[in-house]
XYZ file of C-alpha atoms in Angstrom:
631
model
C 26.268 -3.655 -0.387
C 25.416 -0.437 1.446
C 23.714 2.576 -0.044
C 22.948 5.980 1.423
C 19.172 6.334 1.840
C 17.461 9.081 -0.145
C 14.722 11.190 1.470
C 11.895 13.146 -0.126
C 10.659 15.897 2.180
C 6.961 16.569 1.486
C 6.019 20.076 2.649
C 2.548 21.649 2.548
C 2.418 25.430 2.850
C 0.039 28.351 2.492
C 1.184 31.957 2.337
C 4.258 31.488 4.553
C 7.378 31.679 2.380
C 9.365 32.824 5.404
C 8.672 29.588 7.273
C 9.320 27.364 4.267
C 12.599 29.009 3.306
C 13.842 28.953 6.904
C 12.910 25.259 7.303
C 14.636 24.199 4.092
C 17.771 26.177 4.900
C 17.926 24.827 8.454
C 17.363 21.179 7.508
C 19.886 21.295 4.674
C 22.477 22.674 7.077
C 21.767 20.114 9.818
C 21.155 16.957 7.777
C 23.933 14.724 6.476
C 21.617 12.548 4.346
C 20.531 13.613 0.852
C 17.107 15.279 1.000
C 15.042 16.600 -1.895
C 12.333 19.076 -0.927
C 8.948 18.969 -2.655
C 6.994 22.011 -1.498
C 3.329 22.299 -2.460
C 1.693 25.712 -2.175
C -1.931 25.063 -1.184
C -3.748 28.106 -2.558
C -0.897 30.477 -1.742
C -1.224 33.993 -3.122
C 1.131 34.506 -6.091
C 3.250 37.067 -4.257
C 3.690 34.744 -1.255
C 5.378 31.801 -2.992
C 8.524 30.367 -1.443
C 11.705 30.257 -3.511
C 11.620 26.508 -2.782
C 8.092 25.970 -4.155
C 7.571 22.907 -6.352
C 3.840 22.988 -7.101
C 1.038 25.504 -6.701
C -2.717 25.085 -7.046
C -5.572 27.525 -6.601
C -7.343 25.534 -3.851
C -10.894 26.512 -4.693
C -12.767 24.814 -3.186
C -10.668 24.260 -0.093
C -9.029 20.801 -0.201
C -6.826 20.705 2.887
C -3.285 19.711 3.810
C -3.716 15.986 3.115
C -4.487 16.846 -0.472
C -1.383 19.018 -0.609
C 0.836 16.302 0.807
C -0.536 13.832 -1.727
C 0.453 16.230 -4.500
C 3.916 16.468 -2.945
C 4.121 12.668 -2.921
C 3.157 12.571 -6.606
C 5.824 15.173 -7.358
C 8.419 13.098 -5.518
C 7.488 9.951 -7.443
C 7.712 11.845 -10.714
C 11.126 13.221 -9.781
C 12.291 9.716 -8.846
C 11.198 8.363 -12.227
C 13.441 10.930 -13.921
C 16.493 10.345 -11.711
C 18.693 7.451 -12.815
C 19.870 6.509 -9.326
C 16.423 6.740 -7.767
C 14.823 4.856 -10.634
C 17.355 2.037 -10.293
C 16.565 1.699 -6.581
C 12.774 1.872 -6.844
C 12.415 5.517 -5.794
C 13.041 7.422 -2.587
C 13.680 5.282 0.473
C 11.810 7.572 2.874
C 9.129 10.247 2.719
C 9.326 12.964 5.381
C 5.912 14.573 5.850
C 6.424 18.104 7.158
C 4.380 21.165 7.972
C 6.001 24.471 7.194
C 6.080 25.553 10.843
C 7.974 22.645 12.452
C 11.414 23.386 13.944
C 13.949 20.803 15.122
C 16.603 21.503 17.726
C 19.781 23.196 16.485
C 22.686 20.849 15.912
C 20.487 17.743 15.757
C 20.574 15.668 12.571
C 16.902 14.723 12.888
C 16.656 13.006 9.506
C 19.627 10.719 10.136
C 18.443 9.728 13.608
C 14.977 8.874 12.319
C 16.282 6.951 9.323
C 18.894 5.006 11.289
C 16.189 3.889 13.725
C 13.930 2.798 10.873
C 16.763 0.980 9.098
C 17.189 -1.178 12.201
C 13.470 -1.975 12.315
C 12.262 -3.506 9.018
C 8.540 -3.264 9.887
C 8.600 0.243 11.353
C 6.364 2.147 8.913
C 6.074 5.599 10.524
C 8.424 7.239 13.008
C 7.540 10.643 14.414
C 9.609 13.032 16.504
C 8.159 13.866 19.899
C 6.638 17.206 20.829
C 6.715 18.216 24.459
C 4.222 21.068 24.179
C 1.784 19.882 21.528
C -0.800 18.198 23.739
C -1.121 15.143 21.484
C -1.704 12.055 23.685
C 1.556 10.215 24.348
C 3.686 12.665 22.330
C 5.794 13.919 25.236
C 9.495 13.212 25.002
C 10.768 10.504 27.376
C 14.203 10.652 28.971
C 15.354 7.134 28.137
C 15.573 7.691 24.360
C 14.966 5.104 21.640
C 11.536 4.550 20.153
C 8.167 3.330 21.449
C 5.188 1.920 19.595
C 2.008 4.002 19.503
C -1.408 3.804 17.887
C -0.977 7.158 16.119
C 1.387 10.103 16.101
C 0.790 13.784 15.490
C 0.516 14.750 11.815
C 3.297 17.333 11.731
C 6.708 15.852 10.968
C 6.735 12.064 10.585
C 9.056 9.871 8.493
C 7.520 7.010 6.470
C 9.151 4.114 4.617
C 8.554 3.821 0.891
C 7.639 0.138 1.214
C 4.980 1.021 3.776
C 3.496 3.632 1.444
C 3.406 1.083 -1.376
C 1.748 -1.509 0.841
C -0.496 0.403 3.244
C -1.109 3.619 1.326
C -0.702 7.257 2.325
C -2.724 10.023 3.954
C -6.240 9.975 2.546
C -6.843 13.202 0.578
C -10.561 12.897 1.380
C -9.706 14.390 4.794
C -10.242 18.006 3.828
C -10.020 18.701 7.534
C -6.944 16.623 8.258
C -7.792 15.356 11.750
C -8.161 11.591 11.568
C -6.125 10.986 8.418
C -3.177 9.711 10.461
C -5.551 7.391 12.376
C -6.722 5.707 9.193
C -3.165 5.463 7.866
C -1.901 3.962 11.143
C -4.730 1.413 11.077
C -3.799 0.398 7.545
C -0.157 0.076 8.562
C -0.949 -2.174 11.524
C -3.385 -4.188 9.405
C -0.565 -4.860 6.945
C 1.943 -5.965 9.571
C 3.736 -2.628 10.095
C 3.832 -0.469 13.218
C 3.992 3.219 14.180
C 6.299 4.766 16.775
C 7.528 7.919 18.451
C 11.250 8.669 18.651
C 12.485 9.948 21.996
C 15.814 10.827 20.352
C 14.310 13.583 18.175
C 11.898 16.351 19.155
C 10.417 19.379 17.437
C 8.668 22.615 18.232
C 5.491 23.674 16.433
C 5.444 27.400 15.741
C 1.743 27.461 14.908
C 2.465 29.837 12.027
C -0.788 29.221 10.205
C -3.025 31.657 8.390
C -6.393 30.592 9.793
C -9.016 33.182 8.923
C -6.610 35.567 7.253
C -8.336 37.821 4.735
C -7.860 36.741 1.131
C -6.573 33.252 1.892
C -9.898 31.395 1.589
C -9.412 29.855 5.038
C -11.674 29.692 8.066
C -10.849 30.631 11.631
C -9.013 28.191 13.868
C -12.172 27.598 15.885
C -14.224 26.809 12.782
C -11.486 24.546 11.419
C -11.407 22.535 14.637
C -15.175 22.275 14.725
C -15.296 21.082 11.131
C -12.402 18.662 11.659
C -14.108 17.026 14.630
C -17.377 16.663 12.772
C -15.778 15.321 9.606
C -13.762 12.684 11.482
C -16.761 11.607 13.586
C -18.994 11.107 10.565
C -16.318 9.600 8.308
C -15.128 6.826 10.615
C -18.617 5.681 11.567
C -19.691 5.679 7.924
C -16.615 3.870 6.611
C -15.729 1.533 9.489
C -18.808 1.217 11.711
C -19.836 2.432 15.160
C -17.052 0.447 16.819
C -14.326 1.743 14.509
C -12.021 2.692 17.360
C -12.189 -0.838 18.800
C -11.554 -2.280 15.354
C -8.557 0.011 14.841
C -7.078 -0.765 18.257
C -7.547 -4.522 17.696
C -5.215 -4.238 14.693
C -2.387 -3.254 17.050
C -2.586 -6.423 19.116
C 0.774 -8.038 19.611
C 2.346 -4.608 20.154
C 2.738 -2.967 23.534
C 0.724 0.238 23.204
C 0.564 2.694 26.067
C -2.187 5.071 24.900
C -5.228 4.222 22.764
C -5.497 7.463 20.809
C -8.229 5.966 18.621
C -10.607 5.906 21.589
C -9.344 9.153 23.107
C -9.817 11.077 19.894
C -13.185 9.502 19.177
C -14.407 10.983 22.473
C -12.723 14.322 21.733
C -14.242 14.583 18.260
C -17.755 13.596 19.286
C -18.713 17.128 20.339
C -18.162 18.460 16.809
C -20.986 19.854 14.740
C -21.214 20.334 10.993
C -20.964 23.835 9.650
C -22.034 24.862 6.132
C -18.360 24.795 5.075
C -17.908 21.181 6.205
C -21.197 19.808 4.974
C -21.176 16.539 3.095
C -20.439 16.783 -0.643
C -23.361 18.043 -2.650
C -25.711 15.349 -3.872
C -25.316 14.352 -7.475
C -29.084 14.095 -7.692
C -31.155 11.114 -8.691
C -29.567 8.699 -11.092
C -30.947 9.116 -14.585
C -30.097 7.110 -17.629
C -29.493 10.333 -19.497
C -26.628 11.074 -17.127
C -24.760 8.126 -18.555
C -24.777 9.354 -22.106
C -21.123 9.986 -22.887
C -20.485 13.187 -24.874
C -18.841 12.687 -28.233
C -16.108 15.124 -27.259
C -15.278 13.397 -23.960
C -11.504 13.039 -23.769
C -11.654 9.874 -21.687
C -14.812 7.996 -20.713
C -14.174 5.801 -17.664
C -16.593 3.495 -15.900
C -16.191 2.624 -12.207
C -18.385 -0.403 -11.523
C -19.433 -1.423 -8.008
C -18.136 1.896 -6.731
C -19.656 1.637 -3.235
C -18.621 4.656 -1.177
C -15.486 5.200 -3.301
C -16.796 7.772 -5.744
C -14.180 8.821 -8.265
C -14.017 12.242 -9.841
C -13.969 12.087 -13.632
C -15.492 8.584 -13.685
C -19.045 7.322 -14.196
C -19.698 5.652 -10.848
C -22.135 2.713 -10.995
C -23.572 0.691 -8.118
C -26.741 -1.244 -7.300
C -27.068 0.532 -3.938
C -28.717 3.961 -4.280
C -27.666 4.910 -0.748
C -24.055 5.422 -1.868
C -25.248 8.067 -4.378
C -23.703 6.620 -7.524
C -24.050 8.404 -10.847
C -26.295 5.554 -11.893
C -27.985 2.684 -10.103
C -27.598 -0.418 -12.261
C -26.379 -3.989 -12.391
C -22.865 -4.212 -13.781
C -23.963 -6.881 -16.274
C -26.725 -4.688 -17.746
C -25.436 -1.389 -19.169
C -28.118 -0.924 -21.836
C -28.047 2.826 -21.277
C -24.549 2.941 -22.812
C -23.931 2.759 -26.511
C -21.587 0.332 -28.249
C -17.881 1.263 -28.136
C -18.491 4.346 -25.968
C -16.139 3.719 -23.007
C -12.342 3.858 -22.806
C -11.716 2.220 -19.428
C -13.718 -0.025 -17.094
C -12.553 -0.863 -13.583
C -14.322 -3.167 -11.128
C -12.615 -3.945 -7.828
C -14.066 -6.763 -5.717
C -17.253 -6.894 -7.739
C -16.749 -9.873 -10.054
C -16.890 -12.448 -7.246
C -20.340 -11.154 -6.192
C -21.875 -12.363 -9.471
C -23.083 -15.854 -10.294
C -21.138 -17.668 -12.974
C -23.714 -16.833 -15.665
C -23.930 -13.200 -14.558
C -20.132 -12.880 -14.682
C -19.969 -14.223 -18.239
C -22.814 -11.906 -19.260
C -20.963 -8.992 -17.642
C -17.804 -9.702 -19.649
C -19.800 -9.725 -22.872
C -21.535 -6.483 -21.883
C -18.252 -4.787 -20.979
C -16.756 -5.970 -24.248
C -19.710 -4.334 -26.053
C -19.398 -0.893 -24.447
C -15.598 -0.659 -24.593
C -13.962 1.067 -27.527
C -11.415 -0.748 -29.716
C -8.300 -1.191 -27.552
C -10.360 -0.188 -24.511
C -9.036 -1.424 -21.177
C -10.682 -3.582 -18.514
C -9.279 -3.881 -14.970
C -10.599 -6.407 -12.460
C -9.468 -7.093 -8.911
C -10.830 -10.079 -6.994
C -9.831 -13.055 -4.816
C -7.681 -15.727 -6.449
C -9.406 -19.039 -5.669
C -6.136 -20.979 -5.763
C -4.606 -18.535 -3.278
C -7.692 -18.797 -1.048
C -7.294 -22.569 -0.926
C -3.562 -22.289 -0.314
C -3.987 -20.023 2.729
C -7.084 -21.775 4.107
C -6.838 -22.081 7.878
C -3.500 -20.248 8.014
C -4.450 -16.592 8.383
C -7.193 -14.593 10.085
C -8.053 -10.904 9.853
C -8.212 -8.478 12.778
C -11.669 -9.825 13.745
C -10.590 -13.445 13.655
C -12.233 -14.476 10.361
C -10.381 -16.936 8.137
C -9.018 -14.957 5.188
C -9.148 -17.899 2.804
C -12.811 -18.530 3.586
C -13.524 -14.807 3.338
C -12.116 -14.760 -0.174
C -14.255 -17.736 -1.130
C -17.578 -16.815 0.490
C -17.411 -13.160 1.535
C -16.691 -11.273 4.745
C -19.231 -12.194 7.488
C -19.576 -8.723 9.101
C -20.347 -7.134 5.733
C -22.801 -9.902 4.846
C -24.547 -9.410 8.197
C -24.733 -5.668 7.603
C -25.700 -5.561 3.911
C -27.165 -8.966 3.212
C -26.882 -11.299 0.238
C -25.327 -8.666 -2.025
C -22.045 -9.167 -0.143
C -21.941 -12.953 -0.564
C -19.381 -14.296 -3.037
C -21.214 -16.360 -5.655
C -18.346 -17.842 -7.682
C -14.612 -18.415 -7.365
C -12.115 -17.672 -10.131
C -8.633 -18.976 -10.807
C -6.231 -17.136 -13.079
C -6.550 -19.703 -15.837
C -10.376 -19.772 -15.672
C -10.569 -15.984 -15.704
C -8.115 -15.751 -18.598
C -10.222 -18.184 -20.638
C -13.479 -16.375 -19.833
C -11.953 -13.055 -20.899
C -10.725 -14.519 -24.167
C -14.095 -16.131 -24.854
C -15.758 -12.738 -24.363
C -13.471 -11.078 -26.916
C -10.647 -9.693 -24.764
C -6.945 -9.980 -25.511
C -3.586 -9.115 -23.915
C -4.632 -10.637 -20.609
C -2.006 -9.885 -17.961
C -1.946 -10.295 -14.199
C -0.084 -7.711 -12.148
C 0.259 -6.202 -8.650
C -2.996 -5.469 -6.843
C -3.968 -1.841 -6.323
C -5.915 -2.190 -3.059
C -2.881 -2.935 -0.936
C -4.636 -1.541 2.151
C -6.798 -4.661 2.358
C -5.684 -7.211 4.934
C -5.791 -9.828 2.174
C -2.789 -8.063 0.651
C -0.683 -9.350 3.562
C -1.110 -12.940 2.453
C -1.214 -12.563 -1.335
C -4.856 -13.668 -1.582
C -6.111 -11.387 -4.352
C -5.286 -10.922 -8.009
C -5.540 -8.050 -10.489
C -5.994 -8.515 -14.227
C -5.816 -6.140 -17.168
C -7.280 -6.982 -20.579
C -7.954 -5.040 -23.749
C -10.635 -5.360 -26.375
C -9.477 -7.715 -29.108
C -9.758 -6.757 -32.745
C -12.125 -9.708 -33.164
C -13.726 -12.079 -30.707
C -11.350 -14.866 -29.784
C -12.320 -18.505 -29.962
C -12.135 -20.682 -26.846
C -9.056 -22.403 -28.202
C -7.178 -19.105 -28.368
C -7.577 -18.267 -24.689
C -4.350 -16.800 -23.358
C -2.593 -18.367 -20.459
C -3.059 -16.424 -17.248
C 0.462 -15.564 -16.206
C 1.079 -15.212 -12.470
C 1.513 -11.799 -10.898
C 5.173 -11.044 -11.675
C 6.295 -14.447 -10.521
C 7.637 -16.285 -13.559
C 11.167 -17.391 -12.756
C 13.887 -18.973 -14.897
C 15.488 -21.952 -13.286
C 18.990 -22.630 -12.080
C 21.025 -25.769 -12.927
C 19.562 -29.248 -12.620
C 16.120 -27.989 -13.680
C 15.249 -27.840 -17.407
C 11.625 -26.780 -16.861
C 10.477 -23.412 -15.581
C 7.702 -23.945 -13.038
C 5.765 -20.918 -11.916
C 6.402 -20.473 -8.174
C 2.732 -19.927 -7.335
C 1.936 -23.410 -8.660
C 4.407 -25.208 -6.370
C 5.033 -25.566 -2.646
C 8.749 -25.149 -2.118
C 10.422 -26.477 0.982
C 13.063 -23.792 1.438
C 13.682 -20.176 0.506
C 17.268 -18.915 0.613
C 19.149 -15.821 -0.500
C 22.798 -16.731 0.020
C 25.858 -14.691 -0.824
C 26.696 -16.323 -4.146
C 30.220 -14.974 -3.882
C 30.787 -17.022 -0.722
C 31.098 -20.683 -1.815
C 30.835 -21.900 1.770
C 27.488 -20.190 2.292
C 25.978 -21.586 -0.915
C 27.341 -25.046 -0.161
C 25.907 -24.926 3.366
C 22.363 -24.449 2.031
C 22.651 -27.541 -0.134
C 24.521 -29.733 2.334
C 22.214 -28.905 5.238
C 18.860 -29.175 3.458
C 19.023 -30.812 0.025
C 19.600 -34.388 1.195
C 16.344 -34.256 3.152
C 14.151 -33.115 0.278
C 13.769 -36.427 -1.596
C 10.399 -36.546 -3.290
C 9.552 -32.967 -2.289
C 9.762 -29.613 -3.995
C 13.144 -28.000 -3.574
C 14.657 -24.550 -3.272
C 13.326 -21.120 -4.138
C 16.276 -18.715 -4.258
C 16.432 -14.960 -4.683
C 18.695 -13.481 -7.327
C 18.978 -9.715 -7.626
C 21.390 -8.628 -10.378
C 21.983 -5.268 -8.671
C 23.257 -7.116 -5.593
C 24.466 -10.512 -6.801
C 26.153 -9.623 -10.078
C 25.873 -11.410 -13.439
C 23.455 -14.321 -13.615
C 26.058 -16.564 -15.241
C 28.253 -16.220 -12.171
C 25.366 -17.145 -9.872
C 24.481 -20.200 -11.937
C 28.129 -21.266 -11.889
C 28.260 -20.885 -8.093
C 25.166 -23.054 -7.753
C 26.580 -25.691 -10.113
C 29.846 -25.858 -8.187
C 28.078 -26.025 -4.820
C 25.783 -28.806 -6.061
C 28.731 -30.814 -7.368
C 30.794 -30.299 -4.208
C 28.082 -31.191 -1.706
C 25.629 -33.466 -3.503
C 27.525 -35.125 -6.312
C 24.970 -36.495 -8.763
C 21.946 -36.119 -6.516
C 19.315 -34.052 -8.394
C 17.984 -30.941 -6.713
C 15.326 -28.490 -7.840
C 16.286 -24.809 -7.722
C 14.182 -21.903 -9.011
C 15.676 -18.421 -9.128
C 13.345 -15.497 -8.465
C 14.956 -12.621 -10.281
C 12.150 -10.182 -11.084
C 11.768 -7.020 -8.934
C 9.913 -7.668 -5.688
C 7.746 -5.273 -3.729
C 6.324 -6.008 -0.276
C 3.405 -7.979 -1.714
C 5.731 -10.046 -3.893
C 7.865 -10.963 -0.899
C 4.770 -12.046 1.020
C 3.643 -14.203 -1.882
C 7.011 -15.947 -1.828
C 6.560 -16.515 1.899
C 3.300 -18.307 1.130
C 5.073 -20.668 -1.259
C 7.686 -22.015 1.131
C 7.798 -23.977 4.351
C 10.653 -21.941 5.812
C 13.384 -19.430 4.998
C 17.057 -20.044 5.754
C 18.865 -17.461 7.876
C 22.542 -17.137 6.892
C 25.370 -14.804 7.920
C 24.645 -12.629 4.871
C 21.005 -12.327 5.959
C 22.014 -9.453 8.229
C 22.720 -7.235 5.210
C 20.010 -4.578 4.721
C 18.612 -5.754 1.386
C 18.358 -9.350 2.599
C 17.117 -8.475 6.082
C 14.275 -6.332 4.745
C 13.263 -8.984 2.234
C 13.232 -11.727 4.853
C 11.136 -9.562 7.164
C 8.491 -9.245 4.448
C 8.256 -13.032 3.992
C 6.445 -13.657 7.294
C 7.287 -17.343 7.265
C 9.317 -19.564 9.593
C 13.028 -18.816 9.799
C 15.506 -21.665 10.245
C 19.259 -22.142 10.138
C 19.415 -25.933 10.074
C 17.295 -28.877 9.030
C 16.409 -29.984 12.561
C 14.529 -26.715 13.041
C 12.584 -27.285 9.832
C 11.709 -30.845 10.808
C 10.959 -29.965 14.418
C 8.841 -26.927 13.696
C 10.862 -24.404 15.716
C 11.742 -21.033 14.300
C 14.265 -18.262 14.662
C 13.890 -14.584 14.010
C 15.734 -13.283 10.996
């Protein structure tokens, strides 16, 4: 099945309706793919709005273009949720990040060229046109065409895959001065198994039609902007990633042939920046006082962010034991005596729970249950001990540390830097956590997709996220809910009356055959099933939007089993829930190998197989011998 990709163009603008209108008109005339434009006016004066404007905000204080592009992304996601076709396909396929003053050559279908390149490369996250005159390192157009991998591209007109956004994130809106935002995003892409590239088939010109320093626009001069941008990037990367951040970022690109290390080049370029009053660090929230935690009776939504670290959230009460991160309150998460009973609507704690001893964790659950309102929500994100054991010795991060051990004991560099507070003091399985939550008086325990997909652990499905609500009455131990796996329950195909959860089993083979081709289905069974005696069997993908009615698929499997195996039993589990990039990776962790078939070349199957990151085989000898093929 083929489908025309849908593109959301994300445009940030300020007081230049002429540029926006000309860009939209030109791209609509030159582009054969469907594009929806989401134009955010970043503090534009009311009489300077474009006729294509989607959103407008006052922009006081100044928030920057990254903030504007994030609003455009939110607008695109909202539009996709209200469009039947987009909703059925998971949203837009591509996001095109554009400045209002970028011009592509006449007669060139830039969008189609970029998309067609990215469709051929499943792990290409960001593809940028080249710019001959921009001065960005490595951005000059080369004569031979095609694409080439780079550390970063210029932040002016790049195309990004939806799956990469879901997995690695987007431009960080904290970059008020946008220099460096693309560096962090590129690092997250490479850390999650994606890559970034320039296209030598598409180029653009940058008109430089900005309004730096223009009276009444609340902007600074170009010189002041550049000075502030350098200083912000210099301070931010050292604070968030350490003195050797550029080496750490470049290490994430290993395995890719990179010509220019822009991380190091830009670090040197930014280092001469100096803070100005406009770019000073956010104002201090002052010393933490218990009185600051008193929640007003008229508060519309009281939310508690526990173990906030450097991730301070606006509109939340940020709590941490480290006063150096300037939380709203310095306190242990298991002792919130300064908060009254039933005073909080939402509590979230990401990668905090594992830093408590067993007794502290149980005390914390009881304390959180006390301060949450009836039906209040608790969200936890932490390593899954079973997943840590499953991946032990199989994966390392960009510094070479075992990711299974890191989930069990903590990350060595952070422990060396911050001491015992960063050591993991207990390991939790889904079932143990579900029981502990129920014992503490929580209900509706559900495990779902993790939110911190930028972590390297997301590549290997190591972590888990749980949501629970306050029960009407405390539950007894016997009523503890079962901890369902993260969107992985799967009904079974013929020959299998039970319904094992995939994360609890090690399957030998993953396959996604064309169920309408009896020869292809039969080949999977005839080639592999006879060799699986006494071992777990097949994990197979079934997507109703691609494969048709489930009854037809089950019938095809029954007929193939009967034709090739006779009465020999074979275990088959169908995975038929929606899968994002993380879900595909989790499936890859469950199997020994994935079968490559003729239908594997189709886009939906090719992209899914690329996400698996497991061995690829086409016959049993490869599975037994340990060789692999690329999908």
